[in-house]
PDB file of C-alpha atoms in Angstrom:
ATOM      1  CA  MET O   1      99.205  56.352  39.910  1.00  0.00           C
ATOM      2  CA  HIS O   2      98.461  57.498  43.429  1.00  0.00           C
ATOM      3  CA  GLN O   3      99.097  61.232  43.773  1.00  0.00           C
ATOM      4  CA  ARG O   4     101.060  62.259  46.830  1.00  0.00           C
ATOM      5  CA  ASN O   5      99.056  64.288  49.322  1.00  0.00           C
ATOM      6  CA  LYS O   6     100.354  67.837  49.266  1.00  0.00           C
ATOM      7  CA  TRP O   7      98.731  68.587  52.629  1.00  0.00           C
ATOM      8  CA  PRO O   8      99.512  65.496  54.734  1.00  0.00           C
ATOM      9  CA  ASN O   9      98.601  66.973  58.094  1.00  0.00           C
ATOM     10  CA  GLU O  10      97.504  70.074  59.912  1.00  0.00           C
ATOM     11  CA  LEU O  11     101.029  70.853  61.088  1.00  0.00           C
ATOM     12  CA  ASN O  12     102.284  71.130  57.511  1.00  0.00           C
ATOM     13  CA  GLN O  13      99.418  73.463  56.680  1.00  0.00           C
ATOM     14  CA  ILE O  14     100.371  75.712  59.572  1.00  0.00           C
ATOM     15  CA  LEU O  15     104.026  75.706  58.534  1.00  0.00           C
ATOM     16  CA  LEU O  16     103.160  76.576  54.942  1.00  0.00           C
ATOM     17  CA  LEU O  17     100.803  79.366  55.997  1.00  0.00           C
ATOM     18  CA  ARG O  18     103.492  80.747  58.288  1.00  0.00           C
ATOM     19  CA  GLN O  19     105.927  80.890  55.367  1.00  0.00           C
ATOM     20  CA  LEU O  20     103.358  82.709  53.257  1.00  0.00           C
ATOM     21  CA  VAL O  21     102.675  85.221  56.020  1.00  0.00           C
ATOM     22  CA  GLU O  22     106.402  85.824  56.519  1.00  0.00           C
ATOM     23  CA  ALA O  23     106.594  86.901  52.865  1.00  0.00           C
ATOM     24  CA  PHE O  24     105.294  90.271  54.063  1.00  0.00           C
ATOM     25  CA  ASP O  25     108.696  90.833  55.658  1.00  0.00           C
ATOM     26  CA  LEU O  26     110.002  91.240  52.109  1.00  0.00           C
ATOM     27  CA  MET O  27     107.818  94.324  51.616  1.00  0.00           C
ATOM     28  CA  PRO O  28     109.436  97.247  53.476  1.00  0.00           C
ATOM     29  CA  ASP O  29     106.603  99.714  52.761  1.00  0.00           C
ATOM     30  CA  ILE O  30     103.732  97.492  53.971  1.00  0.00           C
ATOM     31  CA  LEU O  31     102.410  96.996  57.493  1.00  0.00           C
ATOM     32  CA  PHE O  32     100.732  93.600  57.900  1.00  0.00           C
ATOM     33  CA  TRP O  33      98.949  92.251  60.968  1.00  0.00           C
ATOM     34  CA  VAL O  34      96.593  89.523  62.136  1.00  0.00           C
ATOM     35  CA  LYS O  35      94.183  90.002  65.064  1.00  0.00           C
ATOM     36  CA  ASP O  36      91.840  87.773  67.016  1.00  0.00           C
ATOM     37  CA  SER O  37      88.135  88.464  67.551  1.00  0.00           C
ATOM     38  CA  ASP O  38      88.964  90.818  70.454  1.00  0.00           C
ATOM     39  CA  SER O  39      91.232  92.952  68.215  1.00  0.00           C
ATOM     40  CA  ARG O  40      94.358  91.643  69.917  1.00  0.00           C
ATOM     41  CA  PHE O  41      97.463  91.149  67.778  1.00  0.00           C
ATOM     42  CA  ILE O  42      98.359  87.563  66.915  1.00  0.00           C
ATOM     43  CA  TYR O  43     101.031  88.280  64.303  1.00  0.00           C
ATOM     44  CA  ALA O  44     102.629  91.247  62.536  1.00  0.00           C
ATOM     45  CA  ASN O  45     105.399  91.590  59.991  1.00  0.00           C
ATOM     46  CA  GLN O  46     108.815  93.095  60.710  1.00  0.00           C
ATOM     47  CA  TYR O  47     107.953  96.554  59.385  1.00  0.00           C
ATOM     48  CA  PHE O  48     104.925  96.663  61.697  1.00  0.00           C
ATOM     49  CA  LEU O  49     107.106  95.743  64.671  1.00  0.00           C
ATOM     50  CA  GLU O  50     109.516  98.561  63.785  1.00  0.00           C
ATOM     51  CA  HIS O  51     106.599 100.915  63.235  1.00  0.00           C
ATOM     52  CA  VAL O  52     105.257 100.422  66.771  1.00  0.00           C
ATOM     53  CA  GLY O  53     108.718 100.368  68.333  1.00  0.00           C
ATOM     54  CA  VAL O  54     109.165  96.755  69.401  1.00  0.00           C
ATOM     55  CA  GLN O  55     111.581  94.015  68.341  1.00  0.00           C
ATOM     56  CA  THR O  56     109.817  90.685  68.732  1.00  0.00           C
ATOM     57  CA  GLN O  57     106.456  89.069  68.055  1.00  0.00           C
ATOM     58  CA  ALA O  58     106.118  88.335  71.769  1.00  0.00           C
ATOM     59  CA  GLN O  59     105.992  92.066  72.502  1.00  0.00           C
ATOM     60  CA  ILE O  60     102.807  92.547  70.471  1.00  0.00           C
ATOM     61  CA  TYR O  61     101.105  89.210  71.169  1.00  0.00           C
ATOM     62  CA  HIS O  62      97.647  89.791  72.702  1.00  0.00           C
ATOM     63  CA  CYS O  63      98.234  93.558  72.821  1.00  0.00           C
ATOM     64  CA  ASN O  64      95.841  95.898  71.045  1.00  0.00           C
ATOM     65  CA  ASP O  65      96.091  99.259  69.303  1.00  0.00           C
ATOM     66  CA  PHE O  66      95.710 101.184  72.572  1.00  0.00           C
ATOM     67  CA  ASP O  67      99.127  99.823  73.549  1.00  0.00           C
ATOM     68  CA  PHE O  68     100.827 101.498  70.578  1.00  0.00           C
ATOM     69  CA  SER O  69      98.705 104.392  69.262  1.00  0.00           C
ATOM     70  CA  GLU O  70      97.012 107.485  70.614  1.00  0.00           C
ATOM     71  CA  PRO O  71      93.593 106.618  72.104  1.00  0.00           C
ATOM     72  CA  HIS O  72      91.512 108.385  69.452  1.00  0.00           C
ATOM     73  CA  ILE O  73      93.409 106.640  66.637  1.00  0.00           C
ATOM     74  CA  ALA O  74      93.361 103.256  68.399  1.00  0.00           C
ATOM     75  CA  ARG O  75      89.616 103.595  68.913  1.00  0.00           C
ATOM     76  CA  GLN O  76      89.144 104.122  65.175  1.00  0.00           C
ATOM     77  CA  PHE O  77      91.251 101.056  64.317  1.00  0.00           C
ATOM     78  CA  ILE O  78      89.365  98.791  66.720  1.00  0.00           C
ATOM     79  CA  ASN O  79      85.970 100.075  65.581  1.00  0.00           C
ATOM     80  CA  ASP O  80      87.046  99.199  62.035  1.00  0.00           C
ATOM     81  CA  ASP O  81      88.026  95.692  63.144  1.00  0.00           C
ATOM     82  CA  GLN O  82      84.591  95.115  64.622  1.00  0.00           C
ATOM     83  CA  LYS O  83      82.879  96.384  61.458  1.00  0.00           C
ATOM     84  CA  VAL O  84      85.013  94.102  59.305  1.00  0.00           C
ATOM     85  CA  MET O  85      84.113  91.107  61.440  1.00  0.00           C
ATOM     86  CA  ARG O  86      80.430  92.000  61.012  1.00  0.00           C
ATOM     87  CA  GLY O  87      80.782  91.717  57.234  1.00  0.00           C
ATOM     88  CA  ASN O  88      82.017  95.132  56.085  1.00  0.00           C
ATOM     89  CA  ARG O  89      85.235  95.487  54.103  1.00  0.00           C
ATOM     90  CA  VAL O  90      87.816  98.244  54.194  1.00  0.00           C
ATOM     91  CA  ASN O  91      89.270  98.848  50.735  1.00  0.00           C
ATOM     92  CA  ASP O  92      92.196 101.197  50.040  1.00  0.00           C
ATOM     93  CA  ARG O  93      91.124 103.804  52.562  1.00  0.00           C
ATOM     94  CA  LEU O  94      93.352 106.778  53.299  1.00  0.00           C
ATOM     95  CA  GLU O  95      93.858 107.173  57.034  1.00  0.00           C
ATOM     96  CA  MET O  96      96.060 108.831  59.606  1.00  0.00           C
ATOM     97  CA  ASN O  97      98.383 106.856  61.808  1.00  0.00           C
ATOM     98  CA  ARG O  98     100.594 108.420  64.424  1.00  0.00           C
ATOM     99  CA  LEU O  99     102.634 106.846  67.159  1.00  0.00           C
ATOM    100  CA  LYS O 100     103.214 108.481  70.519  1.00  0.00           C
ATOM    101  CA  GLY O 101     105.490 111.472  70.136  1.00  0.00           C
ATOM    102  CA  GLN O 102     105.648 111.272  66.348  1.00  0.00           C
ATOM    103  CA  GLU O 103     104.159 113.193  63.467  1.00  0.00           C
ATOM    104  CA  VAL O 104     101.095 112.149  61.561  1.00  0.00           C
ATOM    105  CA  ALA O 105     101.719 109.752  58.666  1.00  0.00           C
ATOM    106  CA  TRP O 106      99.310 108.769  55.913  1.00  0.00           C
ATOM    107  CA  PHE O 107      98.534 105.195  54.964  1.00  0.00           C
ATOM    108  CA  ILE O 108      96.321 103.312  52.510  1.00  0.00           C
ATOM    109  CA  THR O 109      94.605 100.544  54.483  1.00  0.00           C
ATOM    110  CA  SER O 110      92.590  97.440  53.583  1.00  0.00           C
ATOM    111  CA  LYS O 111      91.094  94.923  56.049  1.00  0.00           C
ATOM    112  CA  ARG O 112      89.343  91.555  55.785  1.00  0.00           C
ATOM    113  CA  PRO O 113      87.759  89.074  58.223  1.00  0.00           C
ATOM    114  CA  ILE O 114      89.344  85.717  59.056  1.00  0.00           C
ATOM    115  CA  ILE O 115      86.834  82.868  58.673  1.00  0.00           C
ATOM    116  CA  ASN O 116      87.431  79.341  59.942  1.00  0.00           C
ATOM    117  CA  ASP O 117      86.359  76.102  58.263  1.00  0.00           C
ATOM    118  CA  THR O 118      82.917  76.223  59.908  1.00  0.00           C
ATOM    119  CA  GLY O 119      82.196  79.717  58.570  1.00  0.00           C
ATOM    120  CA  GLU O 120      82.758  81.475  61.896  1.00  0.00           C
ATOM    121  CA  VAL O 121      84.522  84.856  61.893  1.00  0.00           C
ATOM    122  CA  VAL O 122      87.424  84.453  64.298  1.00  0.00           C
ATOM    123  CA  GLY O 123      89.472  87.572  63.674  1.00  0.00           C
ATOM    124  CA  SER O 124      90.713  89.996  61.053  1.00  0.00           C
ATOM    125  CA  TYR O 125      93.810  90.872  59.093  1.00  0.00           C
ATOM    126  CA  GLY O 126      94.941  93.928  57.217  1.00  0.00           C
ATOM    127  CA  ILE O 127      97.652  95.758  55.337  1.00  0.00           C
ATOM    128  CA  SER O 128      98.623  99.424  55.319  1.00  0.00           C
ATOM    129  CA  ARG O 129     100.910 101.056  52.792  1.00  0.00           C
ATOM    130  CA  HIS O 130     102.903 104.106  53.863  1.00  0.00           C
ATOM    131  CA  LEU O 131     102.297 106.810  51.260  1.00  0.00           C
ATOM    132  CA  GLN O 132     105.699 108.405  51.810  1.00  0.00           C
ATOM    133  CA  LYS O 133     107.457 105.061  51.276  1.00  0.00           C
ATOM    134  CA  THR O 134     105.602 103.597  48.340  1.00  0.00           C
ATOM    135  CA  SER O 135     105.314 104.323  44.648  1.00  0.00           C
ATOM    136  CA  LEU O 136     101.742 103.006  44.715  1.00  0.00           C
ATOM    137  CA  THR O 137      99.537 104.448  42.000  1.00  0.00           C
ATOM    138  CA  LEU O 138      96.381 105.630  43.731  1.00  0.00           C
ATOM    139  CA  SER O 139      94.136 105.544  40.614  1.00  0.00           C
ATOM    140  CA  SER O 140      90.869 107.204  41.606  1.00  0.00           C
ATOM    141  CA  MET O 141      92.470 108.512  44.787  1.00  0.00           C
ATOM    142  CA  ASP O 142      94.859 110.687  42.815  1.00  0.00           C
ATOM    143  CA  ALA O 143      92.304 113.463  42.855  1.00  0.00           C
ATOM    144  CA  LEU O 144      92.338 113.424  46.670  1.00  0.00           C
ATOM    145  CA  LYS O 145      96.064 113.994  47.011  1.00  0.00           C
ATOM    146  CA  VAL O 146      95.785 117.636  45.966  1.00  0.00           C
ATOM    147  CA  PRO O 147      92.889 118.653  48.255  1.00  0.00           C
ATOM    148  CA  VAL O 148      94.409 116.713  51.179  1.00  0.00           C
ATOM    149  CA  ALA O 149      97.701 118.558  50.692  1.00  0.00           C
ATOM    150  CA  PHE O 150      95.789 121.840  50.376  1.00  0.00           C
ATOM    151  CA  ILE O 151      94.002 121.201  53.679  1.00  0.00           C
ATOM    152  CA  LYS O 152      97.245 120.332  55.478  1.00  0.00           C
ATOM    153  CA  GLU O 153      98.838 123.559  54.233  1.00  0.00           C
ATOM    154  CA  ASN O 154      95.853 125.868  54.796  1.00  0.00           C
ATOM    155  CA  TYR O 155      93.814 124.437  57.675  1.00  0.00           C
ATOM    156  CA  MET O 156      94.551 127.590  59.730  1.00  0.00           C
ATOM    157  CA  GLN O 157      92.384 129.607  57.323  1.00  0.00           C
ATOM    158  CA  PRO O 158      88.708 129.246  56.329  1.00  0.00           C
ATOM    159  CA  ILE O 159      88.353 126.596  53.594  1.00  0.00           C
ATOM    160  CA  THR O 160      85.199 126.328  51.508  1.00  0.00           C
ATOM    161  CA  LEU O 161      84.027 123.226  49.686  1.00  0.00           C
ATOM    162  CA  THR O 162      83.964 125.207  46.455  1.00  0.00           C
ATOM    163  CA  GLU O 163      87.613 126.171  46.872  1.00  0.00           C
ATOM    164  CA  LEU O 164      88.577 122.620  47.781  1.00  0.00           C
ATOM    165  CA  ALA O 165      86.709 121.099  44.831  1.00  0.00           C
ATOM    166  CA  GLN O 166      88.399 123.536  42.460  1.00  0.00           C
ATOM    167  CA  THR O 167      91.860 122.424  43.605  1.00  0.00           C
ATOM    168  CA  ALA O 168      90.972 118.848  42.584  1.00  0.00           C
ATOM    169  CA  HIS O 169      89.084 119.819  39.416  1.00  0.00           C
ATOM    170  CA  LEU O 170      85.991 118.058  40.758  1.00  0.00           C
ATOM    171  CA  SER O 171      82.428 119.054  41.471  1.00  0.00           C
ATOM    172  CA  ILE O 172      81.548 119.421  45.145  1.00  0.00           C
ATOM    173  CA  SER O 173      79.394 116.285  45.049  1.00  0.00           C
ATOM    174  CA  ALA O 174      82.195 114.249  43.395  1.00  0.00           C
ATOM    175  CA  LEU O 175      84.693 115.536  45.972  1.00  0.00           C
ATOM    176  CA  GLU O 176      82.393 114.566  48.841  1.00  0.00           C
ATOM    177  CA  ARG O 177      81.837 111.088  47.383  1.00  0.00           C
ATOM    178  CA  ARG O 178      85.567 110.530  47.042  1.00  0.00           C
ATOM    179  CA  PHE O 179      86.318 111.685  50.568  1.00  0.00           C
ATOM    180  CA  THR O 180      83.585 109.457  51.963  1.00  0.00           C
ATOM    181  CA  LYS O 181      84.777 106.446  49.970  1.00  0.00           C
ATOM    182  CA  HIS O 182      88.491 106.694  50.732  1.00  0.00           C
ATOM    183  CA  LEU O 183      88.650 108.502  54.081  1.00  0.00           C
ATOM    184  CA  GLY O 184      85.342 107.421  55.582  1.00  0.00           C
ATOM    185  CA  GLN O 185      84.384 111.032  56.306  1.00  0.00           C
ATOM    186  CA  THR O 186      83.240 114.211  54.601  1.00  0.00           C
ATOM    187  CA  PRO O 187      85.675 116.974  53.593  1.00  0.00           C
ATOM    188  CA  LYS O 188      84.445 119.114  56.505  1.00  0.00           C
ATOM    189  CA  GLN O 189      85.020 116.291  58.966  1.00  0.00           C
ATOM    190  CA  PHE O 190      88.505 115.733  57.567  1.00  0.00           C
ATOM    191  CA  ILE O 191      89.351 119.442  57.849  1.00  0.00           C
ATOM    192  CA  ASN O 192      88.181 119.395  61.464  1.00  0.00           C
ATOM    193  CA  GLU O 193      90.312 116.340  62.222  1.00  0.00           C
ATOM    194  CA  VAL O 194      93.450 117.937  60.762  1.00  0.00           C
ATOM    195  CA  ARG O 195      92.779 121.112  62.790  1.00  0.00           C
ATOM    196  CA  LEU O 196      92.152 119.185  65.999  1.00  0.00           C
ATOM    197  CA  GLU O 197      95.272 117.063  65.544  1.00  0.00           C
ATOM    198  CA  SER O 198      97.310 120.236  65.131  1.00  0.00           C
ATOM    199  CA  ALA O 199      95.649 121.760  68.217  1.00  0.00           C
ATOM    200  CA  ARG O 200      96.421 118.619  70.200  1.00  0.00           C
ATOM    201  CA  ARG O 201     100.099 118.936  69.304  1.00  0.00           C
ATOM    202  CA  LEU O 202     100.204 122.633  70.237  1.00  0.00           C
ATOM    203  CA  LEU O 203      98.580 121.945  73.604  1.00  0.00           C
ATOM    204  CA  ILE O 204     101.439 119.580  74.425  1.00  0.00           C
ATOM    205  CA  GLU O 205     104.356 121.390  72.801  1.00  0.00           C
ATOM    206  CA  THR O 206     103.610 125.048  73.600  1.00  0.00           C
ATOM    207  CA  ASN O 207     102.441 127.263  76.470  1.00  0.00           C
ATOM    208  CA  GLU O 208     100.023 129.201  74.301  1.00  0.00           C
ATOM    209  CA  SER O 209      96.557 129.812  75.679  1.00  0.00           C
ATOM    210  CA  ILE O 210      93.799 127.460  74.601  1.00  0.00           C
ATOM    211  CA  ALA O 211      91.938 130.385  73.031  1.00  0.00           C
ATOM    212  CA  ASN O 212      94.967 131.284  70.901  1.00  0.00           C
ATOM    213  CA  ILE O 213      95.474 127.676  69.860  1.00  0.00           C
ATOM    214  CA  ALA O 214      91.853 127.475  68.770  1.00  0.00           C
ATOM    215  CA  GLN O 215      92.305 130.589  66.620  1.00  0.00           C
ATOM    216  CA  GLU O 216      95.620 129.425  65.169  1.00  0.00           C
ATOM    217  CA  THR O 217      94.169 126.090  64.075  1.00  0.00           C
ATOM    218  CA  GLY O 218      91.158 127.560  62.282  1.00  0.00           C
ATOM    219  CA  PHE O 219      88.473 127.608  65.000  1.00  0.00           C
ATOM    220  CA  ASN O 220      86.855 131.009  65.410  1.00  0.00           C
ATOM    221  CA  ASP O 221      84.333 129.732  67.957  1.00  0.00           C
ATOM    222  CA  HIS O 222      86.085 128.662  71.150  1.00  0.00           C
ATOM    223  CA  SER O 223      83.125 126.676  72.519  1.00  0.00           C
ATOM    224  CA  TYR O 224      82.771 124.804  69.215  1.00  0.00           C
ATOM    225  CA  PHE O 225      86.486 124.008  69.330  1.00  0.00           C
ATOM    226  CA  SER O 226      86.150 122.619  72.863  1.00  0.00           C
ATOM    227  CA  ARG O 227      83.155 120.454  71.927  1.00  0.00           C
ATOM    228  CA  GLN O 228      84.897 119.029  68.872  1.00  0.00           C
ATOM    229  CA  PHE O 229      88.103 118.392  70.800  1.00  0.00           C
ATOM    230  CA  GLN O 230      86.153 116.542  73.497  1.00  0.00           C
ATOM    231  CA  ARG O 231      84.383 114.463  70.860  1.00  0.00           C
ATOM    232  CA  LEU O 232      87.611 113.341  69.138  1.00  0.00           C
ATOM    233  CA  PHE O 233      89.971 112.963  72.084  1.00  0.00           C
ATOM    234  CA  GLY O 234      87.546 112.180  74.916  1.00  0.00           C
ATOM    235  CA  LYS O 235      88.794 115.109  77.021  1.00  0.00           C
ATOM    236  CA  SER O 236      88.425 118.877  77.055  1.00  0.00           C
ATOM    237  CA  PRO O 237      91.463 120.865  75.840  1.00  0.00           C
ATOM    238  CA  SER O 238      92.287 121.912  79.415  1.00  0.00           C
ATOM    239  CA  GLN O 239      92.033 118.332  80.720  1.00  0.00           C
ATOM    240  CA  PHE O 240      94.180 117.077  77.853  1.00  0.00           C
ATOM    241  CA  ARG O 241      96.861 119.674  78.544  1.00  0.00           C
ATOM    242  CA  ARG O 242      96.966 118.895  82.276  1.00  0.00           C
ATOM    243  CA  GLU O 243      97.413 115.178  81.585  1.00  0.00           C
ATOM    244  CA  HIS O 244      99.968 115.441  78.782  1.00  0.00           C
ATOM    245  CA  CYS O 245     101.937 118.641  79.284  1.00  0.00           C
ATOM    246  CA  THR O 246     105.540 117.965  80.304  1.00  0.00           C
ATOM    247  CA  HIS O 247     106.872 121.509  80.633  1.00  0.00           C
TER     248      HIS O 247
END
């Protein structure tokens, strides 16, 4: 007996794939997106649209992360896209995501390339799970939750690797391996990023001097603070304040 063709034409394939993609709208704690080879959005699920503050697919189509996120965060996302399309994979990595005017949120992110039927990489897709909205078991990442929380609570003070490793009941080398695997950076780099993000917020929200902000966020060396701030945000603290201060 002749078996009916389940995939009679390309249009039906597209319709079926669209239905599968729309299944991500049933997952309220997951951001899902598809991008082209230039890191421009082609599709995103409903939670992603809400997350970036738009209502329709048309409002994200052919936009990129710079349209919705702070420049330093958008730059990280797009660099990741390019790495993924060159053959690297992102697997369950803990990362910061913050929209304009909002607090930092933590997500677990995975990304993959999109490959067409000739083997050409034509884009990428990914999912991010909001840690405050999911009951996801983090398995080997469980040991990072404690030191990450410790850093967020104590970044104003000196933090040693020994102290940080003890909070997670890990050796220093094991702690460093876990940070590198799941956050893509060393514990010291992560501490610096948390401090700089806090400094960035204080530059916008307060009238405190830059020197005081550096001290309050754990930087005893003002010139080192300025260099690190410039590296992450692309501007000196004084330039950043002039461009973003609203009071």
